[in-house]
């Protein structure tokens, strides 16, 4: 529980061995939301102690993903590897108090003893646990192990999983320092969380067993344990562990698929956490409502249909200028050759297409007609529509529109209706050939909206081009 005077500090601690996974993104979001909910601090720690697998590219990918999601830390990020001296200092403290010991068993002998213990269904225990090294021993390569208390129970009061207990007889004496002096994960996490003032450790439930070991280290050092909250992992739509066969896993893939960051935050917040039946909510509402009690114990399942629904909601609310820039980027990814007026054209078209789109890629599909260069080349189907009386009617409509000054969509709708009535035909006789002339077969909204999206000069020019092609 949180006392009124305490400052909540949460952290997201990714390992830079790859991209920012969607599960990691949700963990970061939950930590960010909880900190903001309690006017606390959200921190980032890069756990880069695995020097062989950690890469600068992965670090960049993680921060790029967090930046896209707009989840920014309240302080400069901490890099765990840079704190190795501090970790070793704490190990010295544990050695002095008898909570750690030096183990000179070779790797080969350790493996053999582990196999024997497993065969006898008992926990591995080093022969050096209760043995005092000599001066000569100290010159030999060795690891430092944590001396766990025997025949007792370690209990973690988890905010999501409830009270979880382990017998220390089922836990071995974990290595704190490797033979090369490198600190291990469980030690570094405890020291860093303590030094960073972390009050709440919110992470995936694959770390639940680590909480037992880490709690013992906290207790041995006389440090206050943080509040733990281990959240279930994200599974695929079929309930199986998330994998490549389920589709996108990395945050950058969702960006490339045309999802908005505010939609991803909304969807991820709802993925494993609930506030009543609310599905669509703003960041401010999420911050106001978020609590650990709302996190379920069962694994959450990715639902791409629901994600599309959430994204379409935020597309409708998004600023047209912003959507135009995003849609232009999508066109450029499709090797569209940029013209000076393209962004303005897309922005003019946005109000007429965004209500039907689920992603930015949909917006690109639905605005392709706007970016076509004149003269549009009509295919045989389009040319077949522009013959005889239909062609003459299109010419009369073009001349009437040329006299029309207001290019407002509602005024255009009225004008088109009036023209059809004056011609004594239904609009079905006018719409298809006009769409062919204006878009050359591309997807577009209704004719009035297509005209408005294209603008007066472009619309009249395309009609002129089509009429010219049919002569």
CSV table of C-alpha atoms in Angstrom, one decimal:
chain,number,residue,atom,x,y,z
A,1,UNK,CA,0.0,0.0,0.0
A,2,UNK,CA,1.0,3.6,-0.5
A,3,UNK,CA,1.3,6.0,2.4
A,4,UNK,CA,0.3,9.6,1.7
A,5,UNK,CA,3.8,10.9,2.2
A,6,UNK,CA,5.7,8.3,0.1
A,7,UNK,CA,6.8,9.0,-3.5
A,8,UNK,CA,6.0,6.2,-5.9
A,9,UNK,CA,8.9,5.3,-8.1
A,10,UNK,CA,8.5,2.7,-10.9
A,11,UNK,CA,11.0,1.5,-13.5
A,12,UNK,CA,11.1,-0.2,-16.8
A,13,UNK,CA,14.2,-2.4,-17.1
A,14,UNK,CA,14.6,-3.9,-20.6
A,15,UNK,CA,17.6,-6.0,-21.7
A,16,UNK,CA,19.1,-4.6,-24.9
A,17,UNK,CA,19.3,-7.9,-26.8
A,18,UNK,CA,16.7,-7.2,-29.4
A,19,UNK,CA,13.7,-5.0,-30.3
A,20,UNK,CA,11.1,-3.6,-27.9
A,21,UNK,CA,8.6,-6.5,-27.6
A,22,UNK,CA,4.9,-5.7,-27.4
A,23,UNK,CA,4.9,-7.3,-23.9
A,24,UNK,CA,7.7,-5.1,-22.8
A,25,UNK,CA,5.9,-2.1,-24.2
A,26,UNK,CA,2.9,-3.0,-22.0
A,27,UNK,CA,5.1,-3.4,-19.0
A,28,UNK,CA,6.6,0.0,-19.6
A,29,UNK,CA,3.1,1.5,-20.0
A,30,UNK,CA,1.8,0.0,-16.8
A,31,UNK,CA,4.8,1.4,-14.9
A,32,UNK,CA,4.3,4.8,-16.5
A,33,UNK,CA,0.6,4.8,-15.7
A,34,UNK,CA,1.1,3.8,-12.1
A,35,UNK,CA,3.8,6.4,-11.5
A,36,UNK,CA,1.7,9.2,-13.1
A,37,UNK,CA,-1.4,8.0,-11.2
A,38,UNK,CA,0.4,8.6,-7.9
A,39,UNK,CA,2.3,11.7,-9.0
A,40,UNK,CA,5.5,9.7,-8.8
A,41,UNK,CA,8.5,9.1,-11.0
A,42,UNK,CA,8.9,6.7,-13.9
A,43,UNK,CA,12.5,5.5,-14.6
A,44,UNK,CA,14.3,3.5,-17.2
A,45,UNK,CA,17.2,1.1,-16.6
A,46,UNK,CA,18.9,-0.7,-19.4
A,47,UNK,CA,20.0,-4.1,-18.1
A,48,UNK,CA,23.0,-4.5,-20.3
A,49,UNK,CA,25.1,-6.8,-18.1
A,50,UNK,CA,25.0,-9.5,-20.8
A,51,UNK,CA,27.8,-8.0,-22.8
A,52,UNK,CA,27.9,-10.7,-25.5
A,53,UNK,CA,24.2,-10.2,-26.4
A,54,UNK,CA,23.7,-6.5,-25.7
A,55,UNK,CA,24.0,-4.2,-28.7
A,56,UNK,CA,23.9,-0.5,-29.4
A,57,UNK,CA,21.3,-1.3,-32.1
A,58,UNK,CA,19.0,-2.9,-29.6
A,59,UNK,CA,19.4,0.0,-27.2
A,60,UNK,CA,18.4,2.4,-30.0
A,61,UNK,CA,15.5,0.1,-31.0
A,62,UNK,CA,14.2,0.1,-27.4
A,63,UNK,CA,14.4,3.9,-27.0
A,64,UNK,CA,12.9,4.4,-30.5
A,65,UNK,CA,9.9,2.2,-29.5
A,66,UNK,CA,9.4,4.0,-26.2
A,67,UNK,CA,9.7,7.4,-27.9
A,68,UNK,CA,7.0,6.4,-30.5
A,69,UNK,CA,4.8,5.3,-27.6
A,70,UNK,CA,5.6,8.6,-25.9
A,71,UNK,CA,6.7,6.9,-22.7
A,72,UNK,CA,9.5,9.1,-21.5
A,73,UNK,CA,11.4,8.7,-18.2
A,74,UNK,CA,11.5,11.4,-15.6
A,75,UNK,CA,15.2,11.1,-15.2
A,76,UNK,CA,18.2,10.1,-17.4
A,77,UNK,CA,18.2,6.3,-18.0
A,78,UNK,CA,20.5,4.2,-16.0
A,79,UNK,CA,22.8,1.6,-17.7
A,80,UNK,CA,23.3,-1.3,-15.4
A,81,UNK,CA,26.8,-2.3,-16.6
A,82,UNK,CA,28.2,1.1,-15.6
A,83,UNK,CA,27.3,0.2,-12.0
A,84,UNK,CA,29.3,-3.0,-11.7
A,85,UNK,CA,31.6,-1.5,-9.0
A,86,UNK,CA,28.6,-0.6,-6.8
A,87,UNK,CA,27.3,-4.2,-7.3
A,88,UNK,CA,30.7,-5.6,-6.2
A,89,UNK,CA,30.7,-3.3,-3.2
A,90,UNK,CA,27.4,-4.8,-2.0
A,91,UNK,CA,28.8,-8.3,-2.5
A,92,UNK,CA,31.7,-7.4,-0.2
A,93,UNK,CA,29.1,-6.3,2.4
A,94,UNK,CA,27.3,-9.6,2.1
A,95,UNK,CA,30.5,-11.5,2.5
A,96,UNK,CA,31.4,-9.5,5.6
A,97,UNK,CA,28.0,-10.2,7.2
A,98,UNK,CA,28.1,-13.9,6.3
A,99,UNK,CA,25.3,-13.8,3.8
A,100,UNK,CA,27.6,-14.8,1.0
A,101,UNK,CA,30.6,-17.1,0.5
A,102,UNK,CA,33.3,-17.8,-2.0
A,103,UNK,CA,32.9,-21.0,-4.0
A,104,UNK,CA,36.1,-22.4,-5.6
A,105,UNK,CA,34.4,-25.5,-7.1
A,106,UNK,CA,35.3,-25.8,-10.8
A,107,UNK,CA,32.6,-25.4,-13.5
A,108,UNK,CA,33.1,-29.1,-14.3
A,109,UNK,CA,32.7,-30.3,-10.7
A,110,UNK,CA,29.7,-27.9,-10.2
A,111,UNK,CA,28.0,-29.5,-13.2
A,112,UNK,CA,28.7,-33.0,-11.9
A,113,UNK,CA,27.4,-32.1,-8.4
A,114,UNK,CA,24.3,-30.5,-9.9
A,115,UNK,CA,23.6,-33.7,-11.8
A,116,UNK,CA,24.0,-35.8,-8.7
A,117,UNK,CA,21.6,-33.5,-6.7
A,118,UNK,CA,19.0,-33.7,-9.5
A,119,UNK,CA,19.2,-37.5,-9.6
A,120,UNK,CA,18.7,-37.6,-5.8
A,121,UNK,CA,15.9,-35.0,-6.1
A,122,UNK,CA,17.5,-32.6,-3.8
A,123,UNK,CA,18.8,-29.0,-4.2
A,124,UNK,CA,22.4,-28.5,-5.3
A,125,UNK,CA,24.6,-27.2,-2.6
A,126,UNK,CA,28.2,-26.2,-2.9
A,127,UNK,CA,30.8,-27.9,-0.7
A,128,UNK,CA,32.2,-24.5,0.0
A,129,UNK,CA,29.1,-23.2,1.7
A,130,UNK,CA,30.4,-23.9,5.2
A,131,UNK,CA,34.1,-24.1,4.4
A,132,UNK,CA,36.6,-21.3,5.1
A,133,UNK,CA,39.1,-20.7,2.3
A,134,UNK,CA,42.8,-20.5,2.9
A,135,UNK,CA,45.1,-17.7,1.6
A,136,UNK,CA,46.1,-20.0,-1.2
A,137,UNK,CA,42.5,-20.7,-2.1
A,138,UNK,CA,41.8,-16.9,-2.4
A,139,UNK,CA,44.3,-16.7,-5.2
A,140,UNK,CA,42.3,-19.2,-7.3
A,141,UNK,CA,39.4,-18.4,-9.6
A,142,UNK,CA,36.0,-18.6,-7.8
A,143,UNK,CA,32.5,-17.3,-7.8
A,144,UNK,CA,30.6,-15.7,-4.9
A,145,UNK,CA,27.3,-17.2,-3.9
A,146,UNK,CA,24.5,-16.0,-1.7
A,147,UNK,CA,24.1,-18.0,1.5
A,148,UNK,CA,20.3,-18.5,1.6
A,149,UNK,CA,18.7,-19.2,5.0
A,150,UNK,CA,17.9,-22.8,5.4
A,151,UNK,CA,14.6,-24.5,6.3
A,152,UNK,CA,12.5,-21.4,6.1
A,153,UNK,CA,9.9,-19.9,3.9
A,154,UNK,CA,10.1,-16.7,1.8
A,155,UNK,CA,6.8,-15.1,1.0
A,156,UNK,CA,6.1,-12.4,-1.5
A,157,UNK,CA,2.9,-10.4,-1.1
A,158,UNK,CA,2.3,-9.8,-4.8
A,159,UNK,CA,-0.3,-7.1,-5.8
A,160,UNK,CA,-1.5,-9.2,-8.7
A,161,UNK,CA,-0.7,-12.9,-7.9
A,162,UNK,CA,-1.5,-12.6,-4.2
A,163,UNK,CA,0.6,-14.1,-1.4
A,164,UNK,CA,3.2,-16.5,-2.9
A,165,UNK,CA,5.6,-18.6,-0.8
A,166,UNK,CA,8.6,-20.7,-1.5
A,167,UNK,CA,10.6,-23.0,0.7
A,168,UNK,CA,14.3,-22.0,0.8
A,169,UNK,CA,15.0,-25.7,0.6
A,170,UNK,CA,13.9,-25.5,-3.0
A,171,UNK,CA,16.2,-22.6,-3.8
A,172,UNK,CA,19.9,-23.1,-4.4
A,173,UNK,CA,22.6,-20.6,-3.4
A,174,UNK,CA,22.6,-18.3,-6.4
A,175,UNK,CA,25.8,-16.9,-7.8
A,176,UNK,CA,26.2,-13.2,-7.1
A,177,UNK,CA,29.6,-12.7,-8.8
A,178,UNK,CA,30.9,-14.8,-11.6
A,179,UNK,CA,34.5,-15.9,-11.7
A,180,UNK,CA,35.5,-12.9,-13.8
A,181,UNK,CA,34.0,-10.6,-11.2
A,182,UNK,CA,30.9,-9.8,-13.3
A,183,UNK,CA,27.7,-9.3,-11.2
A,184,UNK,CA,24.7,-11.5,-11.9
A,185,UNK,CA,21.2,-10.4,-12.8
A,186,UNK,CA,19.5,-11.0,-9.5
A,187,UNK,CA,22.1,-9.1,-7.5
A,188,UNK,CA,22.3,-6.2,-9.9
A,189,UNK,CA,18.5,-5.8,-10.0
A,190,UNK,CA,18.2,-5.6,-6.2
A,191,UNK,CA,21.1,-3.1,-5.8
A,192,UNK,CA,19.9,-0.9,-8.7
A,193,UNK,CA,16.2,-0.9,-7.6
A,194,UNK,CA,17.3,0.0,-4.0
A,195,UNK,CA,19.7,2.8,-5.1
A,196,UNK,CA,17.2,4.2,-7.6
A,197,UNK,CA,14.5,4.4,-4.9
A,198,UNK,CA,12.1,2.0,-6.7
A,199,UNK,CA,9.0,1.5,-4.6
A,200,UNK,CA,7.0,-0.7,-7.0
A,201,UNK,CA,8.4,-3.4,-9.3
A,202,UNK,CA,5.8,-4.1,-12.0
A,203,UNK,CA,7.0,-6.7,-14.4
A,204,UNK,CA,6.0,-9.9,-16.2
A,205,UNK,CA,5.1,-13.0,-14.2
A,206,UNK,CA,8.0,-14.8,-15.7
A,207,UNK,CA,10.0,-13.0,-13.1
A,208,UNK,CA,7.9,-14.2,-10.2
A,209,UNK,CA,10.5,-16.9,-9.1
A,210,UNK,CA,13.2,-14.1,-9.2
A,211,UNK,CA,11.1,-12.2,-6.6
A,212,UNK,CA,11.8,-15.0,-4.1
A,213,UNK,CA,15.6,-14.8,-4.5
A,214,UNK,CA,15.6,-11.0,-4.7
A,215,UNK,CA,13.5,-10.8,-1.5
A,216,UNK,CA,16.1,-12.9,0.3
A,217,UNK,CA,18.9,-10.5,-0.8
A,218,UNK,CA,16.8,-7.5,0.3
A,219,UNK,CA,16.3,-9.1,3.7
A,220,UNK,CA,20.0,-10.0,4.1
A,221,UNK,CA,21.0,-6.4,3.4
A,222,UNK,CA,18.4,-5.0,5.7
A,223,UNK,CA,16.7,-3.1,2.9
A,224,UNK,CA,13.0,-2.6,2.5
A,225,UNK,CA,11.6,-4.7,-0.2
A,226,UNK,CA,9.7,-2.9,-3.0
A,227,UNK,CA,6.0,-3.8,-3.7
A,228,UNK,CA,5.9,-6.5,-6.3
A,229,UNK,CA,3.3,-6.8,-9.0
A,230,UNK,CA,3.9,-9.6,-11.5
A,231,UNK,CA,1.6,-9.3,-14.6
A,232,UNK,CA,0.6,-12.2,-16.8
A,233,UNK,CA,2.2,-12.5,-20.2
A,234,UNK,CA,0.6,-11.7,-23.5
A,235,UNK,CA,-0.5,-14.7,-25.6
A,236,UNK,CA,-1.6,-14.9,-29.2
A,237,UNK,CA,-5.2,-15.0,-30.3
A,238,UNK,CA,-5.2,-18.8,-30.0
A,239,UNK,CA,-4.0,-18.7,-26.4
A,240,UNK,CA,-0.6,-20.0,-27.1
A,241,UNK,CA,2.6,-18.1,-26.2
A,242,UNK,CA,3.2,-15.2,-28.4
A,243,UNK,CA,5.4,-16.0,-31.4
A,244,UNK,CA,6.2,-14.9,-34.9
A,245,UNK,CA,3.4,-17.0,-36.3
A,246,UNK,CA,0.9,-14.7,-34.5
A,247,UNK,CA,2.2,-11.7,-36.5
A,248,UNK,CA,3.7,-8.5,-35.2
A,249,UNK,CA,5.6,-8.7,-32.0
A,250,UNK,CA,7.8,-5.6,-32.0
A,251,UNK,CA,6.5,-2.1,-31.3
A,252,UNK,CA,8.1,-0.8,-34.5
A,253,UNK,CA,6.1,-3.3,-36.5
A,254,UNK,CA,2.9,-1.8,-35.2
A,255,UNK,CA,4.0,1.7,-36.2
A,256,UNK,CA,4.8,0.4,-39.7
A,257,UNK,CA,1.4,-1.2,-39.9
A,258,UNK,CA,-0.2,2.2,-39.4
A,259,UNK,CA,-1.3,2.2,-35.8
A,260,UNK,CA,-1.2,5.5,-33.8
A,261,UNK,CA,0.7,5.6,-30.6
A,262,UNK,CA,-2.3,6.9,-28.6
A,263,UNK,CA,-4.3,3.9,-29.9
A,264,UNK,CA,-1.5,1.5,-28.9
A,265,UNK,CA,-1.4,3.0,-25.4
A,266,UNK,CA,-5.2,2.7,-25.2
A,267,UNK,CA,-5.2,-0.9,-26.4
A,268,UNK,CA,-2.2,-2.0,-24.4
A,269,UNK,CA,-3.6,-0.5,-21.2
A,270,UNK,CA,-6.8,-2.6,-21.7
A,271,UNK,CA,-4.7,-5.7,-22.5
A,272,UNK,CA,-4.8,-7.4,-19.1
A,273,UNK,CA,-6.2,-4.5,-17.1
A,274,UNK,CA,-9.7,-3.2,-16.9
A,275,UNK,CA,-11.7,-0.3,-15.6
A,276,UNK,CA,-15.3,-1.6,-15.7
A,277,UNK,CA,-16.4,-2.0,-19.3
A,278,UNK,CA,-14.5,1.0,-20.6
A,279,UNK,CA,-12.7,0.2,-23.9
A,280,UNK,CA,-11.9,3.6,-25.4
A,281,UNK,CA,-10.2,6.1,-23.1
A,282,UNK,CA,-7.7,8.9,-23.2
A,283,UNK,CA,-4.3,9.0,-21.5
A,284,UNK,CA,-5.7,11.3,-18.8
A,285,UNK,CA,-8.5,8.8,-18.1
A,286,UNK,CA,-6.0,5.9,-18.0
A,287,UNK,CA,-3.8,7.8,-15.5
A,288,UNK,CA,-6.8,8.6,-13.4
A,289,UNK,CA,-8.2,5.1,-13.3
A,290,UNK,CA,-5.1,2.8,-13.4
A,291,UNK,CA,-4.5,0.6,-10.4
A,292,UNK,CA,-2.9,-2.7,-9.8
A,293,UNK,CA,-6.1,-4.2,-8.5
A,294,UNK,CA,-7.5,-4.0,-12.1
A,295,UNK,CA,-4.9,-6.3,-13.5
A,296,UNK,CA,-6.1,-9.8,-14.1
A,297,UNK,CA,-4.3,-13.1,-13.3
A,298,UNK,CA,-4.9,-14.8,-16.6
A,299,UNK,CA,-2.7,-14.2,-19.7
A,300,UNK,CA,-4.1,-11.5,-22.0
A,301,UNK,CA,-4.7,-12.4,-25.6
A,302,UNK,CA,-3.9,-10.2,-28.6
A,303,UNK,CA,-7.0,-9.3,-30.6
A,304,UNK,CA,-6.1,-7.6,-33.8
A,305,UNK,CA,-9.8,-6.8,-34.6
A,306,UNK,CA,-10.1,-5.0,-31.3
A,307,UNK,CA,-6.8,-3.1,-31.9
A,308,UNK,CA,-8.2,-2.0,-35.3
A,309,UNK,CA,-11.4,-0.8,-33.7
A,310,UNK,CA,-9.4,1.2,-31.1
A,311,UNK,CA,-7.1,2.6,-33.8
A,312,UNK,CA,-10.0,3.7,-36.0
A,313,UNK,CA,-11.5,5.6,-33.1
A,314,UNK,CA,-8.3,7.6,-32.6
A,315,UNK,CA,-7.8,8.1,-36.3
A,316,UNK,CA,-11.2,9.8,-36.4
A,317,UNK,CA,-10.1,12.1,-33.6
A,318,UNK,CA,-6.6,12.9,-34.9
A,319,UNK,CA,-5.6,16.2,-36.4
A,320,UNK,CA,-5.8,16.2,-40.2
A,321,UNK,CA,-2.5,17.9,-40.7
A,322,UNK,CA,-0.8,15.2,-38.6
A,323,UNK,CA,-2.6,12.4,-40.5
A,324,UNK,CA,-1.6,13.9,-43.8
A,325,UNK,CA,2.1,13.8,-42.8
A,326,UNK,CA,1.8,10.2,-41.6
A,327,UNK,CA,-0.1,9.2,-44.8
A,328,UNK,CA,2.5,10.9,-47.0
A,329,UNK,CA,5.2,8.9,-45.2
A,330,UNK,CA,3.2,5.7,-46.0
A,331,UNK,CA,3.0,6.8,-49.7
A,332,UNK,CA,6.7,7.4,-49.7
A,333,UNK,CA,7.3,3.9,-48.3
A,334,UNK,CA,5.4,2.7,-51.4
A,335,UNK,CA,7.9,4.6,-53.6
A,336,UNK,CA,5.6,7.4,-54.4
A,337,UNK,CA,7.5,10.3,-56.1
A,338,UNK,CA,6.9,13.4,-53.9
A,339,UNK,CA,5.3,16.5,-55.5
A,340,UNK,CA,5.3,19.9,-53.8
A,341,UNK,CA,1.5,20.0,-53.2
A,342,UNK,CA,1.1,16.4,-52.0
A,343,UNK,CA,0.9,17.1,-48.3
A,344,UNK,CA,-1.7,19.9,-48.8
A,345,UNK,CA,-3.7,17.6,-51.1
A,346,UNK,CA,-3.7,14.8,-48.5
A,347,UNK,CA,-4.7,17.2,-45.7
A,348,UNK,CA,-7.7,18.4,-47.8
A,349,UNK,CA,-8.7,14.8,-48.4
A,350,UNK,CA,-8.4,13.7,-44.7
A,351,UNK,CA,-11.9,14.7,-43.5
A,352,UNK,CA,-13.5,12.6,-46.3
A,353,UNK,CA,-11.5,9.4,-45.8
A,354,UNK,CA,-10.5,9.0,-42.2
A,355,UNK,CA,-13.9,7.9,-40.9
A,356,UNK,CA,-13.6,4.7,-43.0
A,357,UNK,CA,-10.0,3.9,-42.2
A,358,UNK,CA,-8.6,1.5,-39.5
A,359,UNK,CA,-4.9,2.3,-40.1
A,360,UNK,CA,-2.7,4.8,-41.7
A,361,UNK,CA,-2.1,2.3,-44.4
A,362,UNK,CA,-5.9,2.4,-45.1
A,363,UNK,CA,-5.6,6.1,-45.4
A,364,UNK,CA,-2.8,5.7,-48.0
A,365,UNK,CA,-5.0,3.3,-49.9
A,366,UNK,CA,-8.0,5.6,-49.8
A,367,UNK,CA,-6.0,8.7,-50.8
A,368,UNK,CA,-4.1,7.3,-53.7
A,369,UNK,CA,-6.5,9.0,-56.1
A,370,UNK,CA,-5.6,12.4,-54.7
A,371,UNK,CA,-1.9,12.0,-55.6
A,372,UNK,CA,-2.3,10.8,-59.2
A,373,UNK,CA,-0.6,13.0,-61.7
A,374,UNK,CA,-2.5,14.5,-64.7
A,375,UNK,CA,-3.4,13.4,-67.2
A,376,UNK,CA,-4.9,10.3,-65.6
A,377,UNK,CA,-4.8,7.3,-68.0
A,378,UNK,CA,-8.2,5.6,-68.2
A,379,UNK,CA,-8.4,1.9,-68.7
A,380,UNK,CA,-10.7,0.1,-71.1
A,381,UNK,CA,-13.4,-0.1,-68.4
A,382,UNK,CA,-13.2,3.6,-67.7
A,383,UNK,CA,-13.2,4.5,-71.4
A,384,UNK,CA,-16.3,2.3,-72.0
A,385,UNK,CA,-18.2,4.4,-69.5
A,386,UNK,CA,-17.4,7.6,-71.3
A,387,UNK,CA,-19.3,7.2,-74.6
A,388,UNK,CA,-22.3,8.6,-76.3
A,389,UNK,CA,-24.9,10.4,-74.3
A,390,UNK,CA,-23.0,9.8,-71.0
A,391,UNK,CA,-20.0,11.6,-72.4
A,392,UNK,CA,-22.2,14.5,-73.5
A,393,UNK,CA,-23.8,14.7,-70.0
A,394,UNK,CA,-20.4,14.7,-68.4
A,395,UNK,CA,-19.4,17.6,-70.5
A,396,UNK,CA,-22.5,19.5,-69.5
A,397,UNK,CA,-21.8,18.8,-65.8
A,398,UNK,CA,-18.2,19.9,-66.2
A,399,UNK,CA,-19.3,23.2,-67.7
A,400,UNK,CA,-21.9,23.7,-64.9
A,401,UNK,CA,-19.3,22.9,-62.2
A,402,UNK,CA,-16.9,25.5,-63.9
A,403,UNK,CA,-19.5,28.2,-63.1
A,404,UNK,CA,-19.8,26.9,-59.5
A,405,UNK,CA,-17.8,28.9,-57.1
A,406,UNK,CA,-18.4,27.2,-53.7
A,407,UNK,CA,-16.5,23.9,-53.5
A,408,UNK,CA,-17.9,23.0,-50.1
A,409,UNK,CA,-18.9,19.4,-50.0
A,410,UNK,CA,-22.5,20.0,-49.0
A,411,UNK,CA,-22.9,22.6,-51.7
A,412,UNK,CA,-21.4,20.2,-54.2
A,413,UNK,CA,-23.9,17.5,-53.1
A,414,UNK,CA,-26.8,19.8,-53.7
A,415,UNK,CA,-25.4,20.9,-57.1
A,416,UNK,CA,-24.9,17.3,-58.2
A,417,UNK,CA,-28.5,16.4,-57.2
A,418,UNK,CA,-29.8,19.4,-59.0
A,419,UNK,CA,-27.9,18.5,-62.1
A,420,UNK,CA,-29.3,14.9,-62.1
A,421,UNK,CA,-32.8,16.3,-61.7
A,422,UNK,CA,-32.3,18.7,-64.6
A,423,UNK,CA,-31.1,15.9,-66.8
A,424,UNK,CA,-34.0,13.7,-65.8
A,425,UNK,CA,-31.8,10.8,-64.7
A,426,UNK,CA,-30.8,9.1,-61.5
A,427,UNK,CA,-27.4,9.7,-60.1
A,428,UNK,CA,-26.4,6.2,-61.0
A,429,UNK,CA,-26.1,7.4,-64.6
A,430,UNK,CA,-23.7,10.1,-63.5
A,431,UNK,CA,-21.6,8.7,-60.6
A,432,UNK,CA,-19.7,5.8,-62.3
A,433,UNK,CA,-18.4,7.7,-65.4
A,434,UNK,CA,-17.6,10.8,-63.3
A,435,UNK,CA,-15.6,8.6,-60.8
A,436,UNK,CA,-13.7,7.1,-63.7
A,437,UNK,CA,-12.8,10.5,-65.0
A,438,UNK,CA,-11.8,11.8,-61.6
A,439,UNK,CA,-9.9,8.8,-60.2
A,440,UNK,CA,-9.1,6.4,-63.1
A,441,UNK,CA,-10.5,3.5,-61.1
A,442,UNK,CA,-8.9,4.3,-57.7
A,443,UNK,CA,-10.8,3.9,-54.5
A,444,UNK,CA,-12.4,7.2,-53.4
A,445,UNK,CA,-15.3,8.5,-51.3
A,446,UNK,CA,-18.6,9.6,-52.9
A,447,UNK,CA,-18.5,12.0,-55.8
A,448,UNK,CA,-19.1,15.2,-53.8
A,449,UNK,CA,-16.4,14.3,-51.4
A,450,UNK,CA,-14.0,13.3,-54.2
A,451,UNK,CA,-14.5,16.6,-55.8
A,452,UNK,CA,-14.0,18.5,-52.6
A,453,UNK,CA,-10.9,16.4,-51.8
A,454,UNK,CA,-9.4,17.1,-55.2
A,455,UNK,CA,-10.2,20.8,-55.1
A,456,UNK,CA,-11.8,22.9,-57.9
A,457,UNK,CA,-8.9,23.3,-60.3
A,458,UNK,CA,-7.8,19.7,-60.1
A,459,UNK,CA,-11.3,18.4,-60.5
A,460,UNK,CA,-12.0,20.5,-63.6
A,461,UNK,CA,-8.6,19.6,-65.0
A,462,UNK,CA,-9.2,15.9,-64.6
A,463,UNK,CA,-12.6,16.2,-66.2
A,464,UNK,CA,-11.1,18.1,-69.1
A,465,UNK,CA,-8.4,15.4,-69.5
A,466,UNK,CA,-11.0,12.6,-69.6
A,467,UNK,CA,-13.2,14.4,-72.1
A,468,UNK,CA,-10.1,15.0,-74.3
A,469,UNK,CA,-9.1,11.3,-74.2
A,470,UNK,CA,-12.4,10.2,-75.5
A,471,UNK,CA,-12.4,12.4,-78.6
